[in-house]
Amino acid sequence: MAQKKAHEVDSFLKRLDRAYPIVLLYGPDKGLVSERAGLFIRLTGLAQDDPFAVIRLDADEIQAEPGRLSDEANTISMFGGERLIWVRNAAGQKGLVDAVAYLAKSPPASTYILIEAGDLKKGAGLRGTVEQSASAMALPCYSDDARGIDATIDDMLARNRLQITLDARNLLKESLGGDRLATRAELDKICLYALGRERITINDVRDIIGDVSATSYETIIDAVMIGNMTDFTHAFDRVIGTGSSSFLILSAAIRQFQSLQTLRYGMEGEGKNAASAVATARPPIFFGRKKLVETALQRWTTQSCSQAIERLQRTVLESRRNAALAIPVIRQSLIALAAEAARASRNNR
């Protein structure tokens, strides 16, 4: 099986492995998929802005014309040397799956094929084709856990020759992790804010990211997960009224739904009930939230959690593109999720 586990991907991308000319980057963290795509291209030594060496295609183009991928992959470079075909927005396009399967059997000698995709179901479609090939590699991209956030913080600090106090790091970690590009954007702002000094302090983090307690965010997301519209409206308005960054609400929501999804995996894969899944959760769930999480687990499935995470990540991008409308955009997205939980509650009766 040509695939890596999530924690193995960074090690794999430290050097170019020519045994795998076809690389699939997939997962719910679109920012991380994009970042790792850029890293892979740098490993090849090719310039992203060279139109003769790096050919960009959309997956829908290949769906419409499946033979195009093979034609491009087997075209000899006008100036010699290696080439890269960069396919983006891949999903379940059958034409793309067939084209990749054909090339995987006999990959071109001087061409890399890099594919960016969203979250793909295990063993099926594009992901299954790549995982079963000896010449292709599937690399999952999931939102940062605590270790991944620490590594990203350390990388950005090293680039900017900065240090950070422990309390500042801890506050920063609570506010990051939903999307890799969004995480780097926040870190860029903090490093710029601290320019000319040796160390980032907790006050710097508060000035740039805000200082609303994690409990406030949990109240919002808890209401969303169980479909309590009244509690959601009250908690959301209270947090926004403090002037806090609305992005932090999305970041907290993504983390909570990822945790919920992990618990649902245990229920669906191991036959656990909600109470058992909560009781054996690691890290343990705070006693006061156990009943609420059990209720949420009865209203969300693994698939619906995945769809919720994708919706939240799209909301991150949309709120950043339309900064003036960020608060109503985020509010509407969370209301839609709360409504979905409420419908699930009614259907389960």
Short mmCIF file of N, CA, C and O in Angstrom, two decimals, residues 258-348:
data_model
loop_
_atom_site.label_atom_id
_atom_site.label_comp_id
_atom_site.label_asym_id
_atom_site.label_seq_id
_atom_site.Cartn_x
_atom_site.Cartn_y
_atom_site.Cartn_z
N GLN A 258 -13.47 18.01 14.90
CA GLN A 258 -12.46 16.96 14.68
C GLN A 258 -12.45 15.98 15.85
O GLN A 258 -12.34 14.76 15.64
N SER A 259 -12.57 16.50 17.06
CA SER A 259 -12.62 15.62 18.24
C SER A 259 -13.88 14.76 18.21
O SER A 259 -13.84 13.56 18.51
N LEU A 260 -15.00 15.37 17.83
CA LEU A 260 -16.25 14.63 17.73
C LEU A 260 -16.15 13.53 16.68
O LEU A 260 -16.62 12.41 16.88
N GLN A 261 -15.51 13.86 15.55
CA GLN A 261 -15.34 12.88 14.48
C GLN A 261 -14.51 11.69 14.94
O GLN A 261 -14.82 10.54 14.62
N THR A 262 -13.47 11.94 15.71
CA THR A 262 -12.63 10.86 16.23
C THR A 262 -13.45 9.93 17.13
O THR A 262 -13.32 8.70 17.05
N LEU A 263 -14.30 10.51 17.97
CA LEU A 263 -15.15 9.69 18.83
C LEU A 263 -16.16 8.88 18.01
O LEU A 263 -16.45 7.73 18.34
N ARG A 264 -16.68 9.48 16.95
CA ARG A 264 -17.63 8.76 16.10
C ARG A 264 -16.94 7.59 15.38
O ARG A 264 -17.56 6.55 15.17
N TYR A 265 -15.67 7.76 15.01
CA TYR A 265 -14.92 6.65 14.42
C TYR A 265 -14.94 5.45 15.38
O TYR A 265 -15.12 4.31 14.95
N GLY A 266 -14.72 5.74 16.66
CA GLY A 266 -14.72 4.66 17.66
C GLY A 266 -16.08 4.00 17.77
O GLY A 266 -16.18 2.77 17.90
N MET A 267 -17.14 4.80 17.68
CA MET A 267 -18.49 4.25 17.76
C MET A 267 -18.82 3.39 16.54
O MET A 267 -19.34 2.27 16.68
N GLU A 268 -18.50 3.90 15.36
CA GLU A 268 -18.88 3.21 14.13
C GLU A 268 -17.94 2.06 13.80
O GLU A 268 -18.34 1.06 13.21
N GLY A 269 -16.67 2.20 14.17
CA GLY A 269 -15.70 1.15 13.84
C GLY A 269 -15.58 0.07 14.88
O GLY A 269 -15.27 -1.09 14.57
N GLU A 270 -15.84 0.42 16.15
CA GLU A 270 -15.66 -0.54 17.24
C GLU A 270 -16.96 -0.91 17.93
O GLU A 270 -16.97 -1.67 18.90
N GLY A 271 -18.06 -0.38 17.44
CA GLY A 271 -19.36 -0.73 18.00
C GLY A 271 -19.64 -0.14 19.37
O GLY A 271 -20.47 -0.65 20.12
N LYS A 272 -18.96 0.95 19.73
CA LYS A 272 -19.18 1.58 21.03
C LYS A 272 -20.46 2.41 21.00
O LYS A 272 -20.87 2.92 19.96
N ASN A 273 -21.08 2.58 22.17
CA ASN A 273 -22.16 3.56 22.27
C ASN A 273 -21.56 4.90 22.66
O ASN A 273 -20.36 5.00 22.95
N ALA A 274 -22.39 5.95 22.70
CA ALA A 274 -21.89 7.30 22.96
C ALA A 274 -21.24 7.39 24.34
O ALA A 274 -20.17 7.99 24.50
N ALA A 275 -21.88 6.81 25.34
CA ALA A 275 -21.35 6.90 26.70
C ALA A 275 -19.99 6.22 26.81
O ALA A 275 -19.06 6.74 27.46
N SER A 276 -19.83 5.07 26.16
CA SER A 276 -18.55 4.35 26.20
C SER A 276 -17.46 5.13 25.46
O SER A 276 -16.31 5.19 25.92
N ALA A 277 -17.83 5.73 24.32
CA ALA A 277 -16.85 6.51 23.55
C ALA A 277 -16.35 7.69 24.37
O ALA A 277 -15.16 8.00 24.38
N VAL A 278 -17.27 8.36 25.07
CA VAL A 278 -16.89 9.52 25.89
C VAL A 278 -16.05 9.07 27.09
O VAL A 278 -15.05 9.71 27.44
N ALA A 279 -16.42 7.97 27.70
CA ALA A 279 -15.71 7.49 28.90
C ALA A 279 -14.27 7.10 28.60
O ALA A 279 -13.39 7.24 29.46
N THR A 280 -14.01 6.62 27.38
CA THR A 280 -12.66 6.16 27.03
C THR A 280 -11.90 7.17 26.18
O THR A 280 -10.84 6.85 25.65
N ALA A 281 -12.43 8.37 26.02
CA ALA A 281 -11.79 9.38 25.18
C ALA A 281 -10.42 9.77 25.74
O ALA A 281 -10.23 9.86 26.95
N ARG A 282 -9.47 9.99 24.84
CA ARG A 282 -8.13 10.46 25.21
C ARG A 282 -7.75 11.62 24.29
O ARG A 282 -7.74 11.45 23.08
N PRO A 283 -7.47 12.80 24.87
CA PRO A 283 -7.49 13.12 26.30
C PRO A 283 -8.90 13.07 26.85
O PRO A 283 -9.87 13.22 26.09
N PRO A 284 -9.04 12.87 28.17
CA PRO A 284 -10.37 12.71 28.76
C PRO A 284 -11.22 13.98 28.63
O PRO A 284 -10.70 15.10 28.60
N ILE A 285 -12.51 13.78 28.54
CA ILE A 285 -13.45 14.90 28.44
C ILE A 285 -13.84 15.35 29.84
O ILE A 285 -14.13 14.53 30.71
N PHE A 286 -13.82 16.66 30.04
CA PHE A 286 -14.15 17.23 31.34
C PHE A 286 -15.53 16.74 31.77
O PHE A 286 -16.48 16.67 30.98
N PHE A 287 -15.66 16.39 33.05
CA PHE A 287 -16.89 15.78 33.58
C PHE A 287 -18.13 16.59 33.23
O PHE A 287 -19.17 16.04 32.84
N GLY A 288 -18.02 17.89 33.37
CA GLY A 288 -19.19 18.74 33.14
C GLY A 288 -19.67 18.76 31.70
O GLY A 288 -20.80 19.20 31.42
N ARG A 289 -18.84 18.28 30.74
CA ARG A 289 -19.22 18.29 29.33
C ARG A 289 -19.60 16.90 28.82
O ARG A 289 -20.00 16.76 27.65
N LYS A 290 -19.45 15.87 29.64
CA LYS A 290 -19.64 14.51 29.14
C LYS A 290 -21.04 14.29 28.56
O LYS A 290 -21.20 13.73 27.47
N LYS A 291 -22.09 14.70 29.27
CA LYS A 291 -23.44 14.49 28.80
C LYS A 291 -23.70 15.25 27.49
O LYS A 291 -24.37 14.75 26.59
N LEU A 292 -23.15 16.46 27.43
CA LEU A 292 -23.35 17.26 26.22
C LEU A 292 -22.68 16.58 25.02
O LEU A 292 -23.26 16.51 23.93
N VAL A 293 -21.46 16.08 25.21
CA VAL A 293 -20.76 15.41 24.11
C VAL A 293 -21.49 14.12 23.72
O VAL A 293 -21.59 13.79 22.53
N GLU A 294 -22.02 13.40 24.68
CA GLU A 294 -22.80 12.20 24.36
C GLU A 294 -24.00 12.57 23.49
O GLU A 294 -24.32 11.87 22.52
N THR A 295 -24.65 13.67 23.83
CA THR A 295 -25.79 14.14 23.03
C THR A 295 -25.36 14.50 21.62
O THR A 295 -26.01 14.13 20.63
N ALA A 296 -24.23 15.19 21.51
CA ALA A 296 -23.73 15.58 20.19
C ALA A 296 -23.39 14.35 19.34
O ALA A 296 -23.64 14.33 18.13
N LEU A 297 -22.84 13.33 19.95
CA LEU A 297 -22.48 12.11 19.23
C LEU A 297 -23.70 11.41 18.65
O LEU A 297 -23.60 10.67 17.67
N GLN A 298 -24.86 11.61 19.26
CA GLN A 298 -26.08 11.02 18.74
C GLN A 298 -26.67 11.83 17.59
O GLN A 298 -27.59 11.36 16.91
N ARG A 299 -26.13 13.02 17.38
CA ARG A 299 -26.67 13.91 16.33
C ARG A 299 -25.74 14.08 15.14
O ARG A 299 -26.13 14.68 14.14
N TRP A 300 -24.51 13.57 15.27
CA TRP A 300 -23.54 13.70 14.19
C TRP A 300 -22.92 12.34 13.89
O TRP A 300 -22.64 11.57 14.80
N THR A 301 -22.68 12.09 12.60
CA THR A 301 -21.99 10.87 12.17
C THR A 301 -20.58 11.24 11.73
O THR A 301 -20.24 12.43 11.62
N THR A 302 -19.76 10.24 11.45
CA THR A 302 -18.42 10.52 10.92
C THR A 302 -18.50 11.36 9.65
O THR A 302 -17.77 12.33 9.47
N GLN A 303 -19.44 10.98 8.76
CA GLN A 303 -19.57 11.70 7.50
C GLN A 303 -20.07 13.13 7.70
O GLN A 303 -19.54 14.07 7.10
N SER A 304 -21.07 13.30 8.56
CA SER A 304 -21.59 14.66 8.76
C SER A 304 -20.57 15.54 9.48
O SER A 304 -20.51 16.76 9.24
N CYS A 305 -19.73 14.94 10.35
CA CYS A 305 -18.65 15.71 10.97
C CYS A 305 -17.66 16.19 9.91
O CYS A 305 -17.19 17.33 9.94
N SER A 306 -17.32 15.29 8.99
CA SER A 306 -16.40 15.65 7.91
C SER A 306 -16.97 16.78 7.07
O SER A 306 -16.25 17.73 6.71
N GLN A 307 -18.26 16.70 6.76
CA GLN A 307 -18.91 17.76 5.98
C GLN A 307 -18.94 19.07 6.75
O GLN A 307 -18.76 20.15 6.17
N ALA A 308 -19.13 18.98 8.06
CA ALA A 308 -19.13 20.20 8.89
C ALA A 308 -17.75 20.85 8.90
O ALA A 308 -17.64 22.08 8.80
N ILE A 309 -16.70 20.03 8.99
CA ILE A 309 -15.33 20.56 8.98
C ILE A 309 -15.04 21.25 7.65
O ILE A 309 -14.44 22.33 7.60
N GLU A 310 -15.47 20.62 6.55
CA GLU A 310 -15.26 21.23 5.23
C GLU A 310 -16.01 22.55 5.12
O GLU A 310 -15.48 23.53 4.58
N ARG A 311 -17.23 22.60 5.64
CA ARG A 311 -18.00 23.85 5.62
C ARG A 311 -17.27 24.93 6.40
O ARG A 311 -17.16 26.08 5.96
N LEU A 312 -16.75 24.58 7.58
CA LEU A 312 -16.06 25.55 8.41
C LEU A 312 -14.79 26.06 7.74
O LEU A 312 -14.45 27.25 7.83
N GLN A 313 -14.07 25.17 7.05
CA GLN A 313 -12.86 25.60 6.36
C GLN A 313 -13.17 26.51 5.18
O GLN A 313 -12.44 27.46 4.90
N ARG A 314 -14.29 26.22 4.49
CA ARG A 314 -14.71 27.14 3.42
C ARG A 314 -15.09 28.49 4.01
O ARG A 314 -14.83 29.54 3.41
N THR A 315 -15.68 28.47 5.19
CA THR A 315 -16.06 29.72 5.86
C THR A 315 -14.83 30.53 6.25
O THR A 315 -14.85 31.76 6.18
N VAL A 316 -13.75 29.83 6.66
CA VAL A 316 -12.50 30.53 6.97
C VAL A 316 -12.04 31.33 5.75
O VAL A 316 -11.73 32.53 5.84
N LEU A 317 -12.03 30.67 4.59
CA LEU A 317 -11.57 31.34 3.37
C LEU A 317 -12.51 32.47 2.97
O LEU A 317 -12.07 33.57 2.63
N GLU A 318 -13.82 32.20 3.03
CA GLU A 318 -14.79 33.23 2.62
C GLU A 318 -14.73 34.44 3.54
O GLU A 318 -14.81 35.59 3.08
N SER A 319 -14.58 34.21 4.84
CA SER A 319 -14.55 35.32 5.79
C SER A 319 -13.29 36.16 5.62
O SER A 319 -13.29 37.36 5.91
N ARG A 320 -12.22 35.54 5.13
CA ARG A 320 -10.98 36.29 4.91
C ARG A 320 -11.04 37.06 3.59
O ARG A 320 -10.46 38.14 3.46
N ARG A 321 -11.71 36.49 2.61
CA ARG A 321 -11.84 37.19 1.33
C ARG A 321 -12.80 38.38 1.45
O ARG A 321 -12.70 39.36 0.70
N ASN A 322 -13.78 38.26 2.36
CA ASN A 322 -14.77 39.32 2.56
C ASN A 322 -14.73 39.77 4.01
O ASN A 322 -15.66 39.53 4.79
N ALA A 323 -13.62 40.40 4.38
CA ALA A 323 -13.39 40.76 5.78
C ALA A 323 -14.50 41.62 6.35
O ALA A 323 -14.86 41.49 7.52
N ALA A 324 -15.07 42.50 5.54
CA ALA A 324 -16.12 43.39 6.03
C ALA A 324 -17.38 42.62 6.42
O ALA A 324 -18.18 43.09 7.24
N LEU A 325 -17.56 41.44 5.83
CA LEU A 325 -18.75 40.63 6.10
C LEU A 325 -18.41 39.38 6.91
O LEU A 325 -19.22 38.46 7.00
N ALA A 326 -17.23 39.36 7.52
CA ALA A 326 -16.76 38.15 8.21
C ALA A 326 -17.72 37.68 9.29
O ALA A 326 -18.05 36.49 9.37
N ILE A 327 -18.19 38.60 10.13
CA ILE A 327 -19.06 38.20 11.25
C ILE A 327 -20.37 37.59 10.76
O ILE A 327 -20.75 36.49 11.19
N PRO A 328 -21.11 38.25 9.84
CA PRO A 328 -22.35 37.61 9.36
C PRO A 328 -22.10 36.31 8.60
O PRO A 328 -22.91 35.38 8.67
N VAL A 329 -20.98 36.22 7.88
CA VAL A 329 -20.65 34.98 7.16
C VAL A 329 -20.43 33.84 8.14
O VAL A 329 -20.94 32.73 7.97
N ILE A 330 -19.68 34.11 9.20
CA ILE A 330 -19.39 33.09 10.22
C ILE A 330 -20.66 32.73 10.98
O ILE A 330 -20.94 31.55 11.23
N ARG A 331 -21.45 33.75 11.34
CA ARG A 331 -22.70 33.49 12.06
C ARG A 331 -23.61 32.58 11.24
O ARG A 331 -24.17 31.60 11.75
N GLN A 332 -23.76 32.88 9.95
CA GLN A 332 -24.66 32.10 9.11
C GLN A 332 -24.19 30.65 8.97
O GLN A 332 -24.99 29.72 8.98
N SER A 333 -22.88 30.46 8.85
CA SER A 333 -22.33 29.10 8.74
C SER A 333 -22.61 28.30 10.00
O SER A 333 -23.02 27.13 9.93
N LEU A 334 -22.41 28.90 11.16
CA LEU A 334 -22.65 28.20 12.42
C LEU A 334 -24.14 27.95 12.66
O LEU A 334 -24.52 26.90 13.21
N ILE A 335 -24.97 28.88 12.24
CA ILE A 335 -26.42 28.68 12.35
C ILE A 335 -26.84 27.47 11.53
O ILE A 335 -27.68 26.66 11.95
N ALA A 336 -26.27 27.35 10.33
CA ALA A 336 -26.61 26.21 9.46
C ALA A 336 -26.23 24.89 10.13
O ALA A 336 -26.98 23.90 10.05
N LEU A 337 -25.09 24.85 10.79
CA LEU A 337 -24.67 23.63 11.49
C LEU A 337 -25.57 23.34 12.69
O LEU A 337 -25.92 22.18 12.95
N ALA A 338 -25.94 24.39 13.42
CA ALA A 338 -26.84 24.21 14.56
C ALA A 338 -28.19 23.69 14.09
O ALA A 338 -28.80 22.82 14.74
N ALA A 339 -28.67 24.21 12.96
CA ALA A 339 -29.94 23.74 12.40
C ALA A 339 -29.86 22.27 12.00
O ALA A 339 -30.80 21.50 12.18
N GLU A 340 -28.71 21.87 11.46
CA GLU A 340 -28.51 20.47 11.08
C GLU A 340 -28.57 19.57 12.31
O GLU A 340 -29.18 18.49 12.28
N ALA A 341 -27.94 19.99 13.41
CA ALA A 341 -27.98 19.21 14.64
C ALA A 341 -29.40 19.13 15.19
O ALA A 341 -29.84 18.08 15.68
N ALA A 342 -30.15 20.23 15.09
CA ALA A 342 -31.54 20.23 15.57
C ALA A 342 -32.39 19.28 14.74
O ALA A 342 -33.25 18.56 15.29
N ARG A 343 -32.18 19.24 13.44
CA ARG A 343 -32.94 18.32 12.57
C ARG A 343 -32.61 16.87 12.94
O ARG A 343 -33.52 16.02 12.98
N ALA A 344 -31.33 16.60 13.18
CA ALA A 344 -30.92 15.24 13.55
C ALA A 344 -31.59 14.82 14.85
O ALA A 344 -31.98 13.66 15.01
N SER A 345 -31.74 15.77 15.77
CA SER A 345 -32.39 15.47 17.05
C SER A 345 -33.84 15.08 16.83
O SER A 345 -34.34 14.11 17.42
N ARG A 346 -34.54 15.83 15.97
CA ARG A 346 -35.94 15.51 15.69
C ARG A 346 -36.08 14.16 14.98
O ARG A 346 -36.99 13.39 15.27
N ASN A 347 -35.15 13.87 14.07
CA ASN A 347 -35.21 12.60 13.32
C ASN A 347 -34.93 11.40 14.19
O ASN A 347 -35.34 10.28 13.87
N ASN A 348 -34.18 11.62 15.28
CA ASN A 348 -33.81 10.50 16.16
C ASN A 348 -34.91 10.15 17.18
O ASN A 348 -34.78 9.19 17.92
#
